[in-house]
Amino acid sequence: GRATQIQFGRPDDEREVVIGLDFGTSCVKVVIGDSALGKAFAVPFCKAEGITRFLLPSRLCQTGRAFSLESGTHPYRDLKLSLLANPTDLVLQQRVVAFLALIIRRARGWLLMEHNATYKQTAIAWKLAVGLPTAQHHQSPLSELFERLSHAAWLAAGEAGDITDTTIETLLAAESKRDETAAGVEVTVVPEIAAQIYGFVASNSFDKQAPNIYLMADVGSGTVDSSLFRVKQGKGGRWDFEFYTSVVEPNGVSNLHRHRVNWWSDALAKARAPQHLIANLEQTKLITDQQFSTPDSYSDYFSGVEAKLPSGVKSPDEEFFNLRVLAQVQGKTLWRTWKDNLLPQSSLANVPFFMCGGGGRMSYYQQLERRLSSMTGYTW
């Protein structure tokens, strides 16, 4: 993975290869695309079954000065959320660079080993596309920061030996006078939602003559990234995305889990339950790189325990969904477009709704589709 080319002598051809890196709160996913071949390869990170083999926890380890994905004396979690909350923190920047560098190194190594015959006579023009939540993508300082860190990560991935904090510190200090041509990669930061919808836009199902206004919710571990946008044909056959609203809020699966844990801890304490039961539950609250399945309902957290709610009292699931998830997607994303006079009511009737992200597989979040199609008090 340290090497970027495996061809020797004069290449038979040159083509562009794009590494698409989805740096999520809980896990990372990598897809490598070769448009000349017309193929895309999902990079496996482990020997698990199904989609799990393509997911790697967003967790970094450090021993001394060296970073690793596997083990170390100092584990670091919440890499992405910590940086988004404190983007000027140099230590947090270094950790993100180290994590991305190790991912890039592994992805490149997998491609060049697994598809050696395909690329041994090919000069590869590399592109690295890193997804950023849509709302942050519109904030140029954050977008520029992620581009700078991604570029440093690409260079760090090519270093001989371990990836260390001193190496990364040197690379970041030199970033102000970087030479992308010499680095051999073109780095772009793209809105994650645009990346999710692109496959549909490029398919035969896409009607170029339709209004092509879409509502999308990307349900991740930490956040829900929701947007209302229009897809239109741009120059050179490219597709452009015109965003009307973009909202990112901490309403993802891990935060639903934390909300439930808080509710259960309070309920168990009032019921004078054994303290170890509460302590064991509390230990799961702050882990964002969970690799276990979050239950679809708060009532599934314990066997042999029944929660009886007084009349008129909402369950923690109803509270979280109505006051946070639905309020974000329906209120702050869809309705706000009309309230702010960005679009007329008629344009919002029968808007197609897409849901993606790991949390979108939970039936809890899938109720969004039903609730959005029956908006109380609105006939349009």
CSV table of C-alpha atoms in Angstrom, one decimal:
chain,number,residue,atom,x,y,z
A,1,GLY,CA,0.0,0.0,0.0
A,2,ARG,CA,3.0,2.3,0.2
A,3,ALA,CA,3.4,2.0,-3.6
A,4,THR,CA,1.2,3.9,-5.9
A,5,GLN,CA,2.3,2.2,-9.1
A,6,ILE,CA,3.3,-1.4,-9.9
A,7,GLN,CA,4.1,-1.0,-13.7
A,8,PHE,CA,7.7,-1.2,-14.9
A,9,GLY,CA,9.1,0.3,-18.1
A,10,ARG,CA,6.8,2.0,-20.6
A,11,PRO,CA,3.1,1.6,-19.6
A,12,ASP,CA,0.6,0.2,-22.1
A,13,ASP,CA,-2.0,2.7,-21.0
A,14,GLU,CA,-2.9,5.4,-18.4
A,15,ARG,CA,-6.2,5.7,-16.7
A,16,GLU,CA,-7.8,7.3,-13.8
A,17,VAL,CA,-8.6,5.4,-10.6
A,18,VAL,CA,-10.7,7.0,-7.9
A,19,ILE,CA,-10.6,6.0,-4.2
A,20,GLY,CA,-13.9,7.0,-2.6
A,21,LEU,CA,-13.6,7.1,1.1
A,22,ASP,CA,-16.6,7.3,3.4
A,23,PHE,CA,-15.2,8.4,6.8
A,24,GLY,CA,-18.2,7.7,9.1
A,25,THR,CA,-18.6,8.2,12.8
A,26,SER,CA,-18.6,4.5,13.6
A,27,CYS,CA,-16.9,2.9,10.6
A,28,VAL,CA,-15.2,3.6,7.3
A,29,LYS,CA,-16.0,2.3,3.9
A,30,VAL,CA,-13.9,2.4,0.7
A,31,VAL,CA,-14.9,1.9,-2.9
A,32,ILE,CA,-12.3,2.1,-5.7
A,33,GLY,CA,-13.6,3.0,-9.1
A,34,ASP,CA,-12.0,2.6,-12.6
A,35,SER,CA,-14.3,4.2,-15.2
A,36,ALA,CA,-12.2,2.9,-18.1
A,37,LEU,CA,-12.9,-0.7,-16.9
A,38,GLY,CA,-16.5,0.3,-16.0
A,39,LYS,CA,-16.0,-1.4,-12.6
A,40,ALA,CA,-16.0,-0.4,-8.9
A,41,PHE,CA,-14.4,-2.5,-6.1
A,42,ALA,CA,-15.6,-2.4,-2.5
A,43,VAL,CA,-12.5,-2.9,-0.4
A,44,PRO,CA,-12.8,-5.7,2.2
A,45,PHE,CA,-11.2,-5.1,5.7
A,46,CYS,CA,-11.9,-8.5,7.4
A,47,LYS,CA,-13.1,-12.0,6.7
A,48,ALA,CA,-16.7,-11.5,8.1
A,49,GLU,CA,-19.8,-12.4,6.1
A,50,GLY,CA,-22.0,-9.9,4.2
A,51,ILE,CA,-21.6,-6.2,4.4
A,52,THR,CA,-19.6,-6.4,7.6
A,53,ARG,CA,-16.5,-7.4,5.8
A,54,PHE,CA,-16.4,-4.0,4.0
A,55,LEU,CA,-16.7,-2.0,7.3
A,56,LEU,CA,-13.8,-1.0,9.5
A,57,PRO,CA,-14.4,0.7,12.9
A,58,SER,CA,-13.3,4.3,13.0
A,59,ARG,CA,-10.9,3.6,15.7
A,60,LEU,CA,-7.1,4.4,15.9
A,61,CYS,CA,-4.4,3.0,18.2
A,62,GLN,CA,-1.1,4.5,19.1
A,63,THR,CA,2.0,3.0,20.8
A,64,GLY,CA,4.8,5.5,21.4
A,65,ARG,CA,4.9,7.6,18.2
A,66,ALA,CA,3.5,4.9,15.8
A,67,PHE,CA,-0.2,4.6,14.8
A,68,SER,CA,-2.0,1.3,14.0
A,69,LEU,CA,-5.5,0.1,13.1
A,70,GLU,CA,-5.1,-3.1,15.1
A,71,SER,CA,-3.6,-2.6,18.5
A,72,GLY,CA,-1.8,-0.1,20.7
A,73,THR,CA,-1.5,1.3,24.2
A,74,HIS,CA,-3.7,4.3,23.5
A,75,PRO,CA,-7.0,3.7,21.6
A,76,TYR,CA,-8.8,6.7,20.1
A,77,ARG,CA,-12.5,6.8,19.2
A,78,ASP,CA,-14.8,9.6,18.0
A,79,LEU,CA,-12.1,10.7,15.5
A,80,LYS,CA,-14.5,12.5,13.1
A,81,LEU,CA,-16.9,14.0,15.6
A,82,SER,CA,-14.0,15.3,17.8
A,83,LEU,CA,-12.4,17.0,14.9
A,84,LEU,CA,-15.7,18.5,13.6
A,85,ALA,CA,-16.2,19.9,17.2
A,86,ASN,CA,-12.6,21.2,17.4
A,87,PRO,CA,-11.3,21.7,13.9
A,88,THR,CA,-8.2,23.7,14.9
A,89,ASP,CA,-6.9,21.1,17.4
A,90,LEU,CA,-3.6,19.9,16.0
A,91,VAL,CA,-3.6,16.6,17.9
A,92,LEU,CA,-7.0,15.7,16.6
A,93,GLN,CA,-5.9,16.7,13.1
A,94,GLN,CA,-2.9,14.3,13.4
A,95,ARG,CA,-5.1,11.4,14.5
A,96,VAL,CA,-7.4,11.9,11.5
A,97,VAL,CA,-4.5,12.1,9.1
A,98,ALA,CA,-3.0,8.9,10.6
A,99,PHE,CA,-6.3,7.0,10.4
A,100,LEU,CA,-6.9,8.1,6.8
A,101,ALA,CA,-3.3,7.3,5.8
A,102,LEU,CA,-3.6,3.7,7.2
A,103,ILE,CA,-6.9,3.3,5.4
A,104,ILE,CA,-5.4,4.6,2.1
A,105,ARG,CA,-2.4,2.3,2.5
A,106,ARG,CA,-4.6,-0.7,3.1
A,107,ALA,CA,-6.9,0.1,0.2
A,108,ARG,CA,-4.1,0.7,-2.3
A,109,GLY,CA,-2.3,-2.4,-1.2
A,110,TRP,CA,-5.5,-4.5,-1.7
A,111,LEU,CA,-6.1,-3.2,-5.2
A,112,LEU,CA,-2.6,-3.6,-6.4
A,113,MET,CA,-2.3,-7.1,-5.0
A,114,GLU,CA,-5.8,-8.4,-5.8
A,115,HIS,CA,-5.8,-6.9,-9.3
A,116,ASN,CA,-2.1,-7.1,-10.1
A,117,ALA,CA,-2.7,-8.4,-13.6
A,118,THR,CA,-5.0,-5.5,-14.5
A,119,TYR,CA,-2.6,-2.7,-13.4
A,120,LYS,CA,0.9,-4.1,-13.9
A,121,GLN,CA,1.2,-2.4,-17.4
A,122,THR,CA,-0.9,0.6,-16.5
A,123,ALA,CA,0.1,4.1,-15.3
A,124,ILE,CA,-2.5,5.0,-12.7
A,125,ALA,CA,-3.7,8.6,-12.3
A,126,TRP,CA,-5.0,8.6,-8.8
A,127,LYS,CA,-7.9,10.6,-7.4
A,128,LEU,CA,-9.0,10.6,-3.7
A,129,ALA,CA,-12.6,11.6,-3.0
A,130,VAL,CA,-13.5,12.1,0.7
A,131,GLY,CA,-17.1,12.5,1.8
A,132,LEU,CA,-18.0,15.3,4.2
A,133,PRO,CA,-21.5,15.9,5.7
A,134,THR,CA,-23.5,18.1,3.4
A,135,ALA,CA,-23.9,21.0,5.8
A,136,GLN,CA,-20.2,21.1,6.6
A,137,HIS,CA,-19.4,20.8,2.9
A,138,HIS,CA,-20.9,24.3,2.4
A,139,GLN,CA,-18.6,25.7,5.1
A,140,SER,CA,-15.4,26.3,3.1
A,141,PRO,CA,-13.0,26.3,6.1
A,142,LEU,CA,-14.0,22.8,7.1
A,143,SER,CA,-14.0,21.6,3.5
A,144,GLU,CA,-10.6,23.0,3.0
A,145,LEU,CA,-9.4,21.5,6.2
A,146,PHE,CA,-10.5,18.0,5.2
A,147,GLU,CA,-8.9,18.4,1.8
A,148,ARG,CA,-5.6,19.4,3.5
A,149,LEU,CA,-5.7,16.5,5.9
A,150,SER,CA,-6.6,14.0,3.2
A,151,HIS,CA,-3.7,15.2,1.1
A,152,ALA,CA,-1.3,14.8,4.0
A,153,ALA,CA,-2.8,11.4,4.6
A,154,TRP,CA,-2.0,10.3,1.0
A,155,LEU,CA,1.6,11.4,1.5
A,156,ALA,CA,1.9,9.7,4.9
A,157,ALA,CA,0.5,6.5,3.4
A,158,GLY,CA,3.5,6.4,1.0
A,159,GLU,CA,6.1,6.8,3.7
A,160,ALA,CA,8.4,3.9,4.4
A,161,GLY,CA,7.9,2.2,7.8
A,162,ASP,CA,5.4,3.1,10.5
A,163,ILE,CA,3.1,6.2,10.3
A,164,THR,CA,4.1,8.4,13.2
A,165,ASP,CA,3.0,11.6,14.8
A,166,THR,CA,6.3,13.3,13.9
A,167,THR,CA,5.9,12.3,10.3
A,168,ILE,CA,2.4,13.7,10.2
A,169,GLU,CA,3.4,16.9,12.0
A,170,THR,CA,6.1,17.5,9.3
A,171,LEU,CA,3.7,16.8,6.5
A,172,LEU,CA,1.0,19.1,7.9
A,173,ALA,CA,3.6,21.9,8.4
A,174,ALA,CA,4.5,21.6,4.7
A,175,GLU,CA,0.9,21.6,3.4
A,176,SER,CA,0.8,25.3,2.8
A,177,LYS,CA,3.3,24.9,-0.1
A,178,ARG,CA,2.1,21.5,-1.4
A,179,ASP,CA,2.6,20.4,-5.0
A,180,GLU,CA,-0.3,18.2,-6.0
A,181,THR,CA,1.3,17.3,-9.3
A,182,ALA,CA,4.4,16.0,-7.5
A,183,ALA,CA,2.3,14.2,-5.0
A,184,GLY,CA,0.6,12.2,-7.8
A,185,VAL,CA,-3.0,12.5,-6.5
A,186,GLU,CA,-5.9,14.9,-7.0
A,187,VAL,CA,-7.9,15.2,-3.7
A,188,THR,CA,-11.5,16.3,-3.6
A,189,VAL,CA,-13.9,16.7,-0.8
A,190,VAL,CA,-17.5,15.9,-1.8
A,191,PRO,CA,-20.8,16.2,0.0
A,192,GLU,CA,-21.7,12.7,1.2
A,193,ILE,CA,-25.3,12.9,0.1
A,194,ALA,CA,-24.3,13.8,-3.5
A,195,ALA,CA,-22.1,10.7,-3.5
A,196,GLN,CA,-25.0,8.6,-2.3
A,197,ILE,CA,-27.4,9.8,-5.0
A,198,TYR,CA,-24.9,9.7,-7.8
A,199,GLY,CA,-25.4,6.0,-8.6
A,200,PHE,CA,-29.1,6.6,-9.1
A,201,VAL,CA,-28.5,9.7,-11.3
A,202,ALA,CA,-26.2,7.6,-13.5
A,203,SER,CA,-28.7,4.8,-13.9
A,204,ASN,CA,-31.5,4.2,-16.4
A,205,SER,CA,-34.1,5.0,-13.8
A,206,PHE,CA,-33.2,8.7,-13.8
A,207,ASP,CA,-35.6,10.8,-15.9
A,208,LYS,CA,-33.7,13.9,-17.1
A,209,GLN,CA,-37.0,15.7,-17.9
A,210,ALA,CA,-38.5,15.4,-14.4
A,211,PRO,CA,-38.2,18.1,-11.8
A,212,ASN,CA,-35.6,15.9,-10.0
A,213,ILE,CA,-36.1,17.4,-6.6
A,214,TYR,CA,-35.2,14.9,-3.9
A,215,LEU,CA,-35.3,14.6,-0.1
A,216,MET,CA,-32.6,12.4,1.3
A,217,ALA,CA,-31.6,11.3,4.8
A,218,ASP,CA,-28.3,9.6,5.4
A,219,VAL,CA,-28.6,7.9,8.8
A,220,GLY,CA,-25.2,7.2,10.3
A,221,SER,CA,-23.9,6.2,13.7
A,222,GLY,CA,-23.6,9.7,15.1
A,223,THR,CA,-25.6,11.9,12.8
A,224,VAL,CA,-28.5,12.1,10.4
A,225,ASP,CA,-27.5,14.2,7.4
A,226,SER,CA,-30.7,15.4,5.6
A,227,SER,CA,-31.0,17.5,2.5
A,228,LEU,CA,-33.5,18.7,-0.1
A,229,PHE,CA,-31.8,19.3,-3.4
A,230,ARG,CA,-32.3,19.4,-7.2
A,231,VAL,CA,-30.2,17.5,-9.7
A,232,LYS,CA,-29.5,19.3,-12.9
A,233,GLN,CA,-27.3,18.7,-15.9
A,234,GLY,CA,-24.0,20.7,-15.7
A,235,LYS,CA,-21.2,21.4,-18.2
A,236,GLY,CA,-19.4,18.6,-19.8
A,237,GLY,CA,-22.1,16.0,-19.1
A,238,ARG,CA,-21.6,16.3,-15.4
A,239,TRP,CA,-24.4,16.4,-12.8
A,240,ASP,CA,-24.7,19.4,-10.5
A,241,PHE,CA,-26.5,19.4,-7.1
A,242,GLU,CA,-28.4,22.5,-6.1
A,243,PHE,CA,-29.1,22.3,-2.3
A,244,TYR,CA,-32.1,24.1,-0.8
A,245,THR,CA,-31.6,22.9,2.7
A,246,SER,CA,-28.9,20.9,4.5
A,247,VAL,CA,-29.1,19.8,8.1
A,248,VAL,CA,-26.7,17.6,10.1
A,249,GLU,CA,-27.8,16.8,13.7
A,250,PRO,CA,-26.7,14.2,16.2
A,251,ASN,CA,-29.7,11.9,15.7
A,252,GLY,CA,-27.9,8.8,14.4
A,253,VAL,CA,-28.0,5.3,15.8
A,254,SER,CA,-25.4,5.8,18.6
A,255,ASN,CA,-27.2,8.8,19.9
A,256,LEU,CA,-30.5,6.9,19.8
A,257,HIS,CA,-28.8,4.2,21.8
A,258,ARG,CA,-27.4,6.8,24.3
A,259,HIS,CA,-30.9,8.3,24.7
A,260,ARG,CA,-32.3,4.9,25.5
A,261,VAL,CA,-29.5,4.1,27.9
A,262,ASN,CA,-30.2,7.3,29.8
A,263,TRP,CA,-33.9,6.5,30.0
A,264,TRP,CA,-33.3,2.9,31.2
A,265,SER,CA,-30.7,4.0,33.7
A,266,ASP,CA,-33.2,6.5,35.2
A,267,ALA,CA,-36.0,3.9,35.1
A,268,LEU,CA,-33.9,1.2,36.7
A,269,ALA,CA,-32.6,3.5,39.4
A,270,LYS,CA,-36.2,4.5,40.3
A,271,ALA,CA,-37.1,0.8,40.4
A,272,ARG,CA,-34.1,0.1,42.8
A,273,ALA,CA,-32.6,-2.3,40.3
A,274,PRO,CA,-29.1,-3.8,41.1
A,275,GLN,CA,-26.4,-1.2,40.5
A,276,HIS,CA,-24.3,-3.6,38.4
A,277,LEU,CA,-27.1,-3.7,35.8
A,278,ILE,CA,-27.1,0.0,35.4
A,279,ALA,CA,-23.3,0.2,35.4
A,280,ASN,CA,-23.0,-2.5,32.6
A,281,LEU,CA,-25.6,-0.6,30.5
A,282,GLU,CA,-23.8,2.8,31.1
A,283,GLN,CA,-20.5,1.3,29.8
A,284,THR,CA,-22.0,0.9,26.3
A,285,LYS,CA,-23.2,4.5,26.1
A,286,LEU,CA,-20.1,6.3,24.8
A,287,ILE,CA,-18.9,3.8,22.3
A,288,THR,CA,-19.4,5.1,18.7
A,289,ASP,CA,-17.6,2.3,16.9
A,290,GLN,CA,-20.1,-0.3,18.0
A,291,GLN,CA,-20.1,-3.5,16.0
A,292,PHE,CA,-23.1,-5.0,17.6
A,293,SER,CA,-26.7,-4.4,16.3
A,294,THR,CA,-28.7,-1.7,18.1
A,295,PRO,CA,-32.1,-3.1,19.0
A,296,ASP,CA,-35.0,-1.8,17.0
A,297,SER,CA,-36.9,-0.9,20.2
A,298,TYR,CA,-36.0,0.3,23.6
A,299,SER,CA,-38.1,-2.6,25.0
A,300,ASP,CA,-35.6,-5.1,23.5
A,301,TYR,CA,-32.7,-4.1,25.7
A,302,PHE,CA,-33.6,-6.6,28.5
A,303,SER,CA,-35.3,-10.0,28.6
A,304,GLY,CA,-37.6,-10.6,31.5
A,305,VAL,CA,-38.1,-6.8,32.1
A,306,GLU,CA,-41.2,-5.0,31.0
A,307,ALA,CA,-41.6,-1.3,30.8
A,308,LYS,CA,-45.1,0.0,31.7
A,309,LEU,CA,-45.6,3.6,30.8
A,310,PRO,CA,-48.3,5.8,32.4
A,311,SER,CA,-51.2,6.9,30.2
A,312,GLY,CA,-50.1,9.8,27.9
A,313,VAL,CA,-46.4,9.3,28.6
A,314,LYS,CA,-44.3,8.9,25.4
A,315,SER,CA,-41.7,6.1,25.2
A,316,PRO,CA,-38.0,7.1,24.8
A,317,ASP,CA,-38.3,5.9,21.2
A,318,GLU,CA,-41.3,8.1,20.4
A,319,GLU,CA,-39.6,11.1,22.1
A,320,PHE,CA,-36.4,10.7,20.1
A,321,PHE,CA,-38.2,10.1,16.8
A,322,ASN,CA,-40.8,12.9,17.0
A,323,LEU,CA,-38.7,15.6,18.7
A,324,ARG,CA,-35.4,14.9,17.0
A,325,VAL,CA,-35.5,12.7,13.9
A,326,LEU,CA,-38.8,13.8,12.4
A,327,ALA,CA,-38.3,17.4,13.5
A,328,GLN,CA,-35.1,17.4,11.5
A,329,VAL,CA,-36.1,15.7,8.3
A,330,GLN,CA,-39.7,16.9,8.1
A,331,GLY,CA,-39.4,20.3,9.8
A,332,LYS,CA,-35.9,21.7,9.3
A,333,THR,CA,-35.3,20.1,5.9
A,334,LEU,CA,-38.6,19.7,4.0
A,335,TRP,CA,-41.0,22.3,5.5
A,336,ARG,CA,-38.3,24.9,5.9
A,337,THR,CA,-37.8,25.0,2.1
A,338,TRP,CA,-41.4,26.3,1.8
A,339,LYS,CA,-41.3,28.5,4.9
A,340,ASP,CA,-38.2,30.3,3.6
A,341,ASN,CA,-39.8,30.8,0.2
A,342,LEU,CA,-37.1,28.7,-1.5
A,343,LEU,CA,-39.7,26.5,-3.3
A,344,PRO,CA,-43.5,26.7,-3.6
A,345,GLN,CA,-45.8,24.1,-2.0
A,346,SER,CA,-46.5,22.6,-5.4
A,347,SER,CA,-42.8,21.7,-5.9
A,348,LEU,CA,-42.8,19.7,-2.6
A,349,ALA,CA,-45.8,17.5,-3.4
A,350,ASN,CA,-44.7,13.8,-4.0
A,351,VAL,CA,-41.0,14.6,-3.7
A,352,PRO,CA,-39.1,11.3,-3.8
A,353,PHE,CA,-37.5,10.3,-0.5
A,354,PHE,CA,-34.2,8.4,-0.3
A,355,MET,CA,-32.8,7.0,2.8
A,356,CYS,CA,-29.2,5.6,3.1
A,357,GLY,CA,-26.5,4.9,5.6
A,358,GLY,CA,-26.2,2.0,8.0
A,359,GLY,CA,-29.0,3.2,10.2
A,360,GLY,CA,-31.4,3.2,7.3
A,361,ARG,CA,-31.5,-0.6,7.7
A,362,MET,CA,-33.2,-0.3,11.1
A,363,SER,CA,-37.0,-0.5,11.0
A,364,TYR,CA,-37.0,2.3,13.6
A,365,TYR,CA,-35.7,4.8,11.1
A,366,GLN,CA,-37.6,3.3,8.2
A,367,GLN,CA,-40.8,4.6,9.8
A,368,LEU,CA,-39.7,8.0,8.4
A,369,GLU,CA,-41.0,7.0,5.0
A,370,ARG,CA,-44.5,6.3,6.4
A,371,ARG,CA,-44.6,9.4,8.6
A,372,LEU,CA,-43.4,11.7,5.8
A,373,SER,CA,-46.2,10.5,3.4
A,374,SER,CA,-48.9,11.3,6.0
A,375,MET,CA,-47.9,14.8,7.2
A,376,THR,CA,-50.6,15.9,9.7
A,377,GLY,CA,-52.3,19.2,8.6
A,378,TYR,CA,-50.7,19.2,5.2
A,379,THR,CA,-52.6,18.1,2.0
A,380,TRP,CA,-49.8,18.9,-0.4
